[in-house]
PDB file of C-alpha atoms in Angstrom:
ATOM      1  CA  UNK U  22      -1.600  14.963  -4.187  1.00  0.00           C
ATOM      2  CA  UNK U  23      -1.046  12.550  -7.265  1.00  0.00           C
ATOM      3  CA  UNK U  24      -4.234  11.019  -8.507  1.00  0.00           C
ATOM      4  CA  UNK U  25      -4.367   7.654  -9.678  1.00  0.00           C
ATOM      5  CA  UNK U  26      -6.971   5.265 -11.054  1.00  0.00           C
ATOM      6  CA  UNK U  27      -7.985   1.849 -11.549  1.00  0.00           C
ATOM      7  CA  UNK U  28     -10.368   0.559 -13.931  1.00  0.00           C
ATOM      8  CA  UNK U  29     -12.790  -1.757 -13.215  1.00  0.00           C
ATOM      9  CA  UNK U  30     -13.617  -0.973  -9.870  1.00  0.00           C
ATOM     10  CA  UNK U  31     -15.219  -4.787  -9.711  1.00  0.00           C
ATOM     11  CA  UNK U  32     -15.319  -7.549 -12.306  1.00  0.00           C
ATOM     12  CA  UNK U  33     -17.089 -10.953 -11.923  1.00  0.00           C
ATOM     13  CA  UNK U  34     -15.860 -13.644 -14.195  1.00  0.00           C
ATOM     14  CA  UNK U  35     -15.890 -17.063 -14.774  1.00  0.00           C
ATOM     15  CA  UNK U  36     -13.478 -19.602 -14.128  1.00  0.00           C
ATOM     16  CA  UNK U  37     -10.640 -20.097 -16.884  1.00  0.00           C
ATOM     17  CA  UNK U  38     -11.304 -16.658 -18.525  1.00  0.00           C
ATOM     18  CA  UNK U  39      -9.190 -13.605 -18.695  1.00  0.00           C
ATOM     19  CA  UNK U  40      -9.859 -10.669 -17.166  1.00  0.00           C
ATOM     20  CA  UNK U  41      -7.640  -6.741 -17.782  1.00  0.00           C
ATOM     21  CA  UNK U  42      -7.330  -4.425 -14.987  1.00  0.00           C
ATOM     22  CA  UNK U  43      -5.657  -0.875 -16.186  1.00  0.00           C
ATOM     23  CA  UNK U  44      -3.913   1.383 -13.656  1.00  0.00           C
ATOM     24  CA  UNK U  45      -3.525   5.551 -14.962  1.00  0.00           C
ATOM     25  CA  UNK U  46      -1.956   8.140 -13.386  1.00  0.00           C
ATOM     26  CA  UNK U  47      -3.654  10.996 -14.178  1.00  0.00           C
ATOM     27  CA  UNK U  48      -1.711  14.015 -13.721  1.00  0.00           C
ATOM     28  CA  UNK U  49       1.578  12.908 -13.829  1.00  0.00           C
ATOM     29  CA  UNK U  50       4.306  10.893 -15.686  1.00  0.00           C
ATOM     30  CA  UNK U  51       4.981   7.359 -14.377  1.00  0.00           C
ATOM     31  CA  UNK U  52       8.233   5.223 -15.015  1.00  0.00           C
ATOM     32  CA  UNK U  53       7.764   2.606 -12.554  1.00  0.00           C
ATOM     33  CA  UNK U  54       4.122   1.393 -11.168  1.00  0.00           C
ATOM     34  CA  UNK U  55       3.669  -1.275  -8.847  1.00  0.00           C
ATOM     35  CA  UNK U  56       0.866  -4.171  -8.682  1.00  0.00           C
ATOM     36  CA  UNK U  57      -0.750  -5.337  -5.183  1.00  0.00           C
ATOM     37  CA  UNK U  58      -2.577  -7.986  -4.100  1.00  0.00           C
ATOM     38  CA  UNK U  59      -4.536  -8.290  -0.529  1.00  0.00           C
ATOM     39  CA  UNK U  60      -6.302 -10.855   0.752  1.00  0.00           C
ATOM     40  CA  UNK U  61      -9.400 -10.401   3.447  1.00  0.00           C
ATOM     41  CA  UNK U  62      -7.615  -9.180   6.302  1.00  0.00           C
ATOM     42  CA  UNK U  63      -3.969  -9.185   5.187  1.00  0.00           C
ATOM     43  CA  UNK U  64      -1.525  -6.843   4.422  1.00  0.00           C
ATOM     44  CA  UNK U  65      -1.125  -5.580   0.813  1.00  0.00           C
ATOM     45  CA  UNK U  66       1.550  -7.902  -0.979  1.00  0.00           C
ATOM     46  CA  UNK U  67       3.697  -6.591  -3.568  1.00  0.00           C
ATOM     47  CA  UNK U  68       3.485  -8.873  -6.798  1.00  0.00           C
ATOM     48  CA  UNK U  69       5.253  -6.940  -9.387  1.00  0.00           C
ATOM     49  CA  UNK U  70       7.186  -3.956 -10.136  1.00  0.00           C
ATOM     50  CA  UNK U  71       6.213  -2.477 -13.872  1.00  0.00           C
ATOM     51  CA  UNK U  72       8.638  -0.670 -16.000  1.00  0.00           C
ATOM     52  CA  UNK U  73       7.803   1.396 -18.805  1.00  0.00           C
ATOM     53  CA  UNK U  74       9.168   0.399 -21.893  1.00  0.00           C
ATOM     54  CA  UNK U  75      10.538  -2.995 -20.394  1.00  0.00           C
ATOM     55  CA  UNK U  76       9.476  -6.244 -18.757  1.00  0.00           C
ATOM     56  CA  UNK U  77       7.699  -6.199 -15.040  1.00  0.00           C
ATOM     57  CA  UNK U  78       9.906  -7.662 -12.079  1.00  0.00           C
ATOM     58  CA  UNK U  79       8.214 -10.434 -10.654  1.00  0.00           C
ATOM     59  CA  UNK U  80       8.666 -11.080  -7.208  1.00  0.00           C
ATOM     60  CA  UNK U  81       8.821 -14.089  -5.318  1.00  0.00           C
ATOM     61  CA  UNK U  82       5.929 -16.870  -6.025  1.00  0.00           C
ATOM     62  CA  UNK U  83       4.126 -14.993  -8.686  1.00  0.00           C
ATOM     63  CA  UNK U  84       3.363 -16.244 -11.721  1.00  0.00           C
ATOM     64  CA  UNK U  85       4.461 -14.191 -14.563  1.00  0.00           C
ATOM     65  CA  UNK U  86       2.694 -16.029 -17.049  1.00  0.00           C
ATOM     66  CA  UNK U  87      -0.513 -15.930 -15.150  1.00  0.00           C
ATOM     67  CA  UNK U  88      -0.281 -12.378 -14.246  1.00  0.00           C
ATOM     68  CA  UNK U  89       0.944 -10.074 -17.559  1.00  0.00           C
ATOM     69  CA  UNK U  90       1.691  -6.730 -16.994  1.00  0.00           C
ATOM     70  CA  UNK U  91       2.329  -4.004 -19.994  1.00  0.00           C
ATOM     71  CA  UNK U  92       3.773  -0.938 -19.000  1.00  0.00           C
ATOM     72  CA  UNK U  93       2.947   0.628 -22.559  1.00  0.00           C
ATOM     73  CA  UNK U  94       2.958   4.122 -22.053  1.00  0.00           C
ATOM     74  CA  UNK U  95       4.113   6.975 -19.050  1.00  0.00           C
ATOM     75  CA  UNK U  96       0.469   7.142 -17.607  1.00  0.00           C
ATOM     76  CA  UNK U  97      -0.930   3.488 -17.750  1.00  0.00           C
ATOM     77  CA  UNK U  98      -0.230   0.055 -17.168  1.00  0.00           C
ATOM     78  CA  UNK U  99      -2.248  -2.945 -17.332  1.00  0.00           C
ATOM     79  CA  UNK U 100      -2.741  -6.389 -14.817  1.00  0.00           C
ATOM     80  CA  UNK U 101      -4.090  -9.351 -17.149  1.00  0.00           C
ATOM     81  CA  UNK U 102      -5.036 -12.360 -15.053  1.00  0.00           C
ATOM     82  CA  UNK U 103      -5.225 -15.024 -17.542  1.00  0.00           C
ATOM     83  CA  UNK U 104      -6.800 -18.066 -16.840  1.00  0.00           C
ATOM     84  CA  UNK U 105      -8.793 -17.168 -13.959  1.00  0.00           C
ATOM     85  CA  UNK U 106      -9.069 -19.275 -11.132  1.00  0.00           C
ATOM     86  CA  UNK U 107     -11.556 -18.676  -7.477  1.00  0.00           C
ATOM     87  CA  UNK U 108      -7.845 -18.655  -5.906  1.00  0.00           C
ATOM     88  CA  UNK U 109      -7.187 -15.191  -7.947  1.00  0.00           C
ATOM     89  CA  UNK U 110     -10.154 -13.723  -6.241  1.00  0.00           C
ATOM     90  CA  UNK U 111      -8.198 -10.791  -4.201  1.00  0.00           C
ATOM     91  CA  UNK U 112      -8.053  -7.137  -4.376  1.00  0.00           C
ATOM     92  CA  UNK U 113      -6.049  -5.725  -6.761  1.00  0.00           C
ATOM     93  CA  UNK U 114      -4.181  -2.003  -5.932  1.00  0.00           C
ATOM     94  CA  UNK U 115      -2.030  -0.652  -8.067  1.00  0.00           C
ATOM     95  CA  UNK U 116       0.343   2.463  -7.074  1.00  0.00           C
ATOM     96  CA  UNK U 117       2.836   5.109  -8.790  1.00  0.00           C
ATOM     97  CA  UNK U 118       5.288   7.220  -7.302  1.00  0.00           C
ATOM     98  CA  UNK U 119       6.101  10.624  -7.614  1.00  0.00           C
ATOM     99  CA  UNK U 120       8.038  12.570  -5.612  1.00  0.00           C
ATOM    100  CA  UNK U 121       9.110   9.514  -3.532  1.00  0.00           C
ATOM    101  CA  UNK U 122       6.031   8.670  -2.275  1.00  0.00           C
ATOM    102  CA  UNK U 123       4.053   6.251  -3.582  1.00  0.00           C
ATOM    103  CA  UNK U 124       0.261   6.589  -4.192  1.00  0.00           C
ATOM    104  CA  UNK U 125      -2.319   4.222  -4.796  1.00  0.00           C
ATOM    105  CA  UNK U 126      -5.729   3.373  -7.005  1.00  0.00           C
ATOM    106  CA  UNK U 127      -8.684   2.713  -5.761  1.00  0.00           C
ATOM    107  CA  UNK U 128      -8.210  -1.007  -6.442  1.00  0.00           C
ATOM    108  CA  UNK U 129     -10.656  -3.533  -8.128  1.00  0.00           C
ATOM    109  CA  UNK U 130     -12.159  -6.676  -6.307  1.00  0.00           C
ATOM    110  CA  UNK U 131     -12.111  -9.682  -8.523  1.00  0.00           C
ATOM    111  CA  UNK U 132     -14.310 -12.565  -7.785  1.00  0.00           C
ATOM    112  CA  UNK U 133     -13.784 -15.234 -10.140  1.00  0.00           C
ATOM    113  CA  UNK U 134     -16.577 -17.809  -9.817  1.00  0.00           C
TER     114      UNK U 134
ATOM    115  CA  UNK S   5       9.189 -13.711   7.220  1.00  0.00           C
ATOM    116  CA  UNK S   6       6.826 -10.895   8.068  1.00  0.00           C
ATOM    117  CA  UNK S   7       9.610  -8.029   7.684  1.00  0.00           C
ATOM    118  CA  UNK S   8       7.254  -5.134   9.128  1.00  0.00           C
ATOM    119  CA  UNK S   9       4.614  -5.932  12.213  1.00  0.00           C
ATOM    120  CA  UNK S  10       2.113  -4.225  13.611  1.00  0.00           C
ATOM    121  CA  UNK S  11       1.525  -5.855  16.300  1.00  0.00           C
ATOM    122  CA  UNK S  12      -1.638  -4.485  17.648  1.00  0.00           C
ATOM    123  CA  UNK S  13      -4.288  -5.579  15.348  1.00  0.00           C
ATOM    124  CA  UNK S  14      -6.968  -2.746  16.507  1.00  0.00           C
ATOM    125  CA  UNK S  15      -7.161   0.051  18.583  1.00  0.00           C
ATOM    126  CA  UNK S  16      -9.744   2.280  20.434  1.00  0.00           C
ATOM    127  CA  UNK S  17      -9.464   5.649  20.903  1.00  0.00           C
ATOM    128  CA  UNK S  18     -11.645   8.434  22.679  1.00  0.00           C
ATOM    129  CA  UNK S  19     -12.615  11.587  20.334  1.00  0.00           C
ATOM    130  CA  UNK S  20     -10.006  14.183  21.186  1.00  0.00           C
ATOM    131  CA  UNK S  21      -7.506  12.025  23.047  1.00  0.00           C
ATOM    132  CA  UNK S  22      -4.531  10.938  21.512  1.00  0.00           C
ATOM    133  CA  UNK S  23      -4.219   7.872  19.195  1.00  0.00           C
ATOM    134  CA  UNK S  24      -0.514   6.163  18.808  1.00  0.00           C
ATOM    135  CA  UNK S  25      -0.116   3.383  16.344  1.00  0.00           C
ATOM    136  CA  UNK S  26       3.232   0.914  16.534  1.00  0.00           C
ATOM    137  CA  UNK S  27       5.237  -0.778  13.627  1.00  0.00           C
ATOM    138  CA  UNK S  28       8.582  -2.713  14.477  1.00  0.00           C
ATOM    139  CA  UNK S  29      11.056  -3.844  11.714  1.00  0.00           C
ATOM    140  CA  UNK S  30      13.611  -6.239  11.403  1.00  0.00           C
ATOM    141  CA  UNK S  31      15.430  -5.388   8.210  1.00  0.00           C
ATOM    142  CA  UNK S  32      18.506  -2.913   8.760  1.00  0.00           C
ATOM    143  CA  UNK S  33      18.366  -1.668   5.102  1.00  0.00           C
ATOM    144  CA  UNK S  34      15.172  -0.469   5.399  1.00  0.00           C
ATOM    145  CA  UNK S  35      15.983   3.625   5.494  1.00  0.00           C
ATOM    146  CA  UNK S  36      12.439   5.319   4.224  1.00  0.00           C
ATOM    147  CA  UNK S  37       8.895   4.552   5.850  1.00  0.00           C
ATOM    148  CA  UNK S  38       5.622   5.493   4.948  1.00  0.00           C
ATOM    149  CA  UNK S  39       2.188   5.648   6.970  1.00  0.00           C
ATOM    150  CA  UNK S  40      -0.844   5.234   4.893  1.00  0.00           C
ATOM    151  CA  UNK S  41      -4.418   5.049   5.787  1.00  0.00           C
ATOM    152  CA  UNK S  42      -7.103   2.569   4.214  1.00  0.00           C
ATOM    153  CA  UNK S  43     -11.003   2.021   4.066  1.00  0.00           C
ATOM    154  CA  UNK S  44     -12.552  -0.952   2.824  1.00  0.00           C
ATOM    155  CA  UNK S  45     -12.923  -1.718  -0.369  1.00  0.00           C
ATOM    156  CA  UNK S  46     -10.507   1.383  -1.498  1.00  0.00           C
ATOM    157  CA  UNK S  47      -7.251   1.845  -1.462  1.00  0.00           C
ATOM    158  CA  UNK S  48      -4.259   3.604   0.659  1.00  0.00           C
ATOM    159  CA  UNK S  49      -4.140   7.302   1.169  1.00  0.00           C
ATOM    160  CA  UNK S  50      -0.778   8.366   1.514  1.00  0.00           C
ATOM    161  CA  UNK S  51      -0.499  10.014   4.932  1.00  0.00           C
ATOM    162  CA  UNK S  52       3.206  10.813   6.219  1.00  0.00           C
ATOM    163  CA  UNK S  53       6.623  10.033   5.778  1.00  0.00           C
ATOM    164  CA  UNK S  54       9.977   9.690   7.296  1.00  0.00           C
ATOM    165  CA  UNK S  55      13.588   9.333   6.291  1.00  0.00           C
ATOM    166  CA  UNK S  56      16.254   7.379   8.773  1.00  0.00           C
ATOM    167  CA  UNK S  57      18.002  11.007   8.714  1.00  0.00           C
ATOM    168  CA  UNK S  58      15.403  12.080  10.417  1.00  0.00           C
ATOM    169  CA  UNK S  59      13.484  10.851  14.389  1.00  0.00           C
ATOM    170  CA  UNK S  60      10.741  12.911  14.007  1.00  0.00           C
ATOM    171  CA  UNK S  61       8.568  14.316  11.041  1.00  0.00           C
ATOM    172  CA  UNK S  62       5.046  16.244  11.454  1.00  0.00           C
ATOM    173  CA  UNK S  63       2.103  17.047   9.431  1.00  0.00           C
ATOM    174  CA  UNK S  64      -1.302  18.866  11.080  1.00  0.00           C
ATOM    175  CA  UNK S  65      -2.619  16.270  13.393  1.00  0.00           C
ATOM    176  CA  UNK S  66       0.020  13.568  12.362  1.00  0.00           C
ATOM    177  CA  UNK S  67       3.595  13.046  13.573  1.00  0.00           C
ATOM    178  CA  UNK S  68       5.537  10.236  12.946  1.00  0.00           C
ATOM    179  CA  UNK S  69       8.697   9.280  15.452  1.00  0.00           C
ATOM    180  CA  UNK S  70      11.433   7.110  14.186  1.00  0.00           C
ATOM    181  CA  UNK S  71      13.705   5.143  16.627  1.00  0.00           C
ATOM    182  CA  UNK S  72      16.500   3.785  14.301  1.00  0.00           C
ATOM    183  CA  UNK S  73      17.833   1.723  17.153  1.00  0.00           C
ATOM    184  CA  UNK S  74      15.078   0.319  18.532  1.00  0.00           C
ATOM    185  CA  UNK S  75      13.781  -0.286  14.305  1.00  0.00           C
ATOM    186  CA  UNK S  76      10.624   0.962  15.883  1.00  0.00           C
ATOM    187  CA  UNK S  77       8.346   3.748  14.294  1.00  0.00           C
ATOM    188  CA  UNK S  78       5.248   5.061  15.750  1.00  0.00           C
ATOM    189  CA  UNK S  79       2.284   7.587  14.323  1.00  0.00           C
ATOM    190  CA  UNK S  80       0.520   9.726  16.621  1.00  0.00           C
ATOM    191  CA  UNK S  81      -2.790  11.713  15.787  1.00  0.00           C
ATOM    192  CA  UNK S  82      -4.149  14.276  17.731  1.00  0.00           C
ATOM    193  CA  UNK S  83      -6.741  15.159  18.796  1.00  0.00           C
ATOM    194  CA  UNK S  84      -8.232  11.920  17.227  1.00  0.00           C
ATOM    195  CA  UNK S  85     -11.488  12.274  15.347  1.00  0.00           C
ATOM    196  CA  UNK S  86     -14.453   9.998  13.862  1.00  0.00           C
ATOM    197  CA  UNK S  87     -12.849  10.225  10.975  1.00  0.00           C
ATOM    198  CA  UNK S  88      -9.632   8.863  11.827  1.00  0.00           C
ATOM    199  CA  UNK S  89     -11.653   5.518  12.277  1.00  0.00           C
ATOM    200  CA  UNK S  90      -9.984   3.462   9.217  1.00  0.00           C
ATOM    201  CA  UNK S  91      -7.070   0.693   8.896  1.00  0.00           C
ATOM    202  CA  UNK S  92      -3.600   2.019   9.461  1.00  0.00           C
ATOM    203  CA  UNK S  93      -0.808   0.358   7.228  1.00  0.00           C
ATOM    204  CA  UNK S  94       3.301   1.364   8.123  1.00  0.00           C
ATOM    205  CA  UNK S  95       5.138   0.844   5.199  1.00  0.00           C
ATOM    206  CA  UNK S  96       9.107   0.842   4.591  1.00  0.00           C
ATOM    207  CA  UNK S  97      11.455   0.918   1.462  1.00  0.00           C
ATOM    208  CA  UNK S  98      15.638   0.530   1.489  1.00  0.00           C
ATOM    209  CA  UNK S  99      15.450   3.835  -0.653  1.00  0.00           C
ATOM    210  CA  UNK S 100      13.328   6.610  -1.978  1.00  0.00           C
ATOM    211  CA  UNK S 101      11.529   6.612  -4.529  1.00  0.00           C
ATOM    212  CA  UNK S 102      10.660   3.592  -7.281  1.00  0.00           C
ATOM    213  CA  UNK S 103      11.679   1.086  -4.422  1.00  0.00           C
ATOM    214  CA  UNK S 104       9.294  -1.448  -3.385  1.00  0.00           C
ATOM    215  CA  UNK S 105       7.787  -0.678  -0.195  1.00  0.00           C
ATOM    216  CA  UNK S 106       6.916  -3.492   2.262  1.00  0.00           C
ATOM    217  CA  UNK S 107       3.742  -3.358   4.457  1.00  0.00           C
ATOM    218  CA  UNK S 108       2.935  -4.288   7.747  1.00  0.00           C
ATOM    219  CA  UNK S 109      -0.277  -6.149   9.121  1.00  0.00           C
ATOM    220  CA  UNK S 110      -2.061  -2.809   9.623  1.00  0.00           C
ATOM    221  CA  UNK S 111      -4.041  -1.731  12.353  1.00  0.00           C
ATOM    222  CA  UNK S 112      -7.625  -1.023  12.629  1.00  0.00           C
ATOM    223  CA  UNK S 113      -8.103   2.318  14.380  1.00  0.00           C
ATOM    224  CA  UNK S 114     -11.505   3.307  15.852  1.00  0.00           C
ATOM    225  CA  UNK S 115     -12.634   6.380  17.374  1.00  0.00           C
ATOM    226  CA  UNK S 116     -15.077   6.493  19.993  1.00  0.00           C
ATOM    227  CA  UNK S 117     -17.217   9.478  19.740  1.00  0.00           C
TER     228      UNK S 117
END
């Protein structure tokens, strides 16, 4: 199946700092990627839909200035949580479709002290 | 408005018996569904798929039922192995493809050796 990675695996930050979370697909071409967010326990929330070449879809409740996506290329796309708060602590998933299935990264657990 | 349940939390299964995991749905547009399978920490593995054409779609060990009426889908695995002990996450889309996909609460599977 369709590989696709995540980078960091884990970050630690500090309050009110940025932090960059990049999501590849590694053996295939991308148009569309898709950002994630679960909480301990809860089902994986969709927080934005990333277009290549164009702006992310936002959906309901997320911040688009806190959360910047750049779809900049067929094979990556990058999560920047600016300004991070202990609230933003989550794990992150990101996922790419091919085929009409979508597959996922390993996500990355942000704790933001 | 949780759109996809699962309504059964966990589950416990005997190695080698049968393991059948539930997901209801409420929205009528919803026409693609996806099972995937999670571990902590990491995220979902794609396992199966099924189209509203279709009631019934299998792969090896997994088959996936669709009732269209009843908005009800169900996953069985068998024989169920140690393996097979991970978090179970129905997912559903109103197309194929770069859709969003909407996930349920999951269900934590066990298998009793």
């Amino acid at each position: 199946g369709a590989v696709v990675s995540q980078h960091p695996s884990r970050v630690i930050c500090k309050s009110g700092t940025s932090v960059k979370i990049e999501c590849r697909s590694l053996d295939f071409q991308a148009t569309t990627m898709f950002w994630y967010r679960q909480f301990p326990k809860q089902s994986l929330m969709l927080m934005a839909t990333s277009n290549e070449g164009s702006k992310a879809t936002y959906e309901q409740g997320v911040e688009k200035d806190k959360f910047l996506i750049n779809h900049a290329s067929l094979t990556l796309s990058t999560l920047t949580v600016t300004s991070a708060h202990p609230e933003d602590s989550s794990f992150y998933i990101c996922s790419a479709s091919q085929s009409d299935t979508q597959y996922f990264g390993p996500g990355t657990r942000l704790t933001v002290l | 408005d949780q759109q996809v349940k699962q309504n059964s939390p966990s589950l416990s299964v005997q190695e080698g018996r049968i393991s059948i995991l539930n997901c209801d749905y409420t929205n009528s547009m919803f026409d693609y569904f996806l099972w995937y399978k999670k571990y902590p920490a990491e995220g979902p593995t794609f396992l199966i798929s099924i189209s509203s054409i279709k009631d019934k779609n299998e792969d090896g060990r997994f088959t996936v039922f669709l009732n269209k009426s009843a908005k009800h889908l169900s996953l069985h695995i068998v024989p169920s192995q140690p393996g097979d002990s991970a978090v179970y996450f129905c997912a559903a889309s109103a197309s194929f493809g770069n859709e969003k996909l909407t996930f349920g609460t999951g269900t934590r599977l066990t298998i009793i050796p």
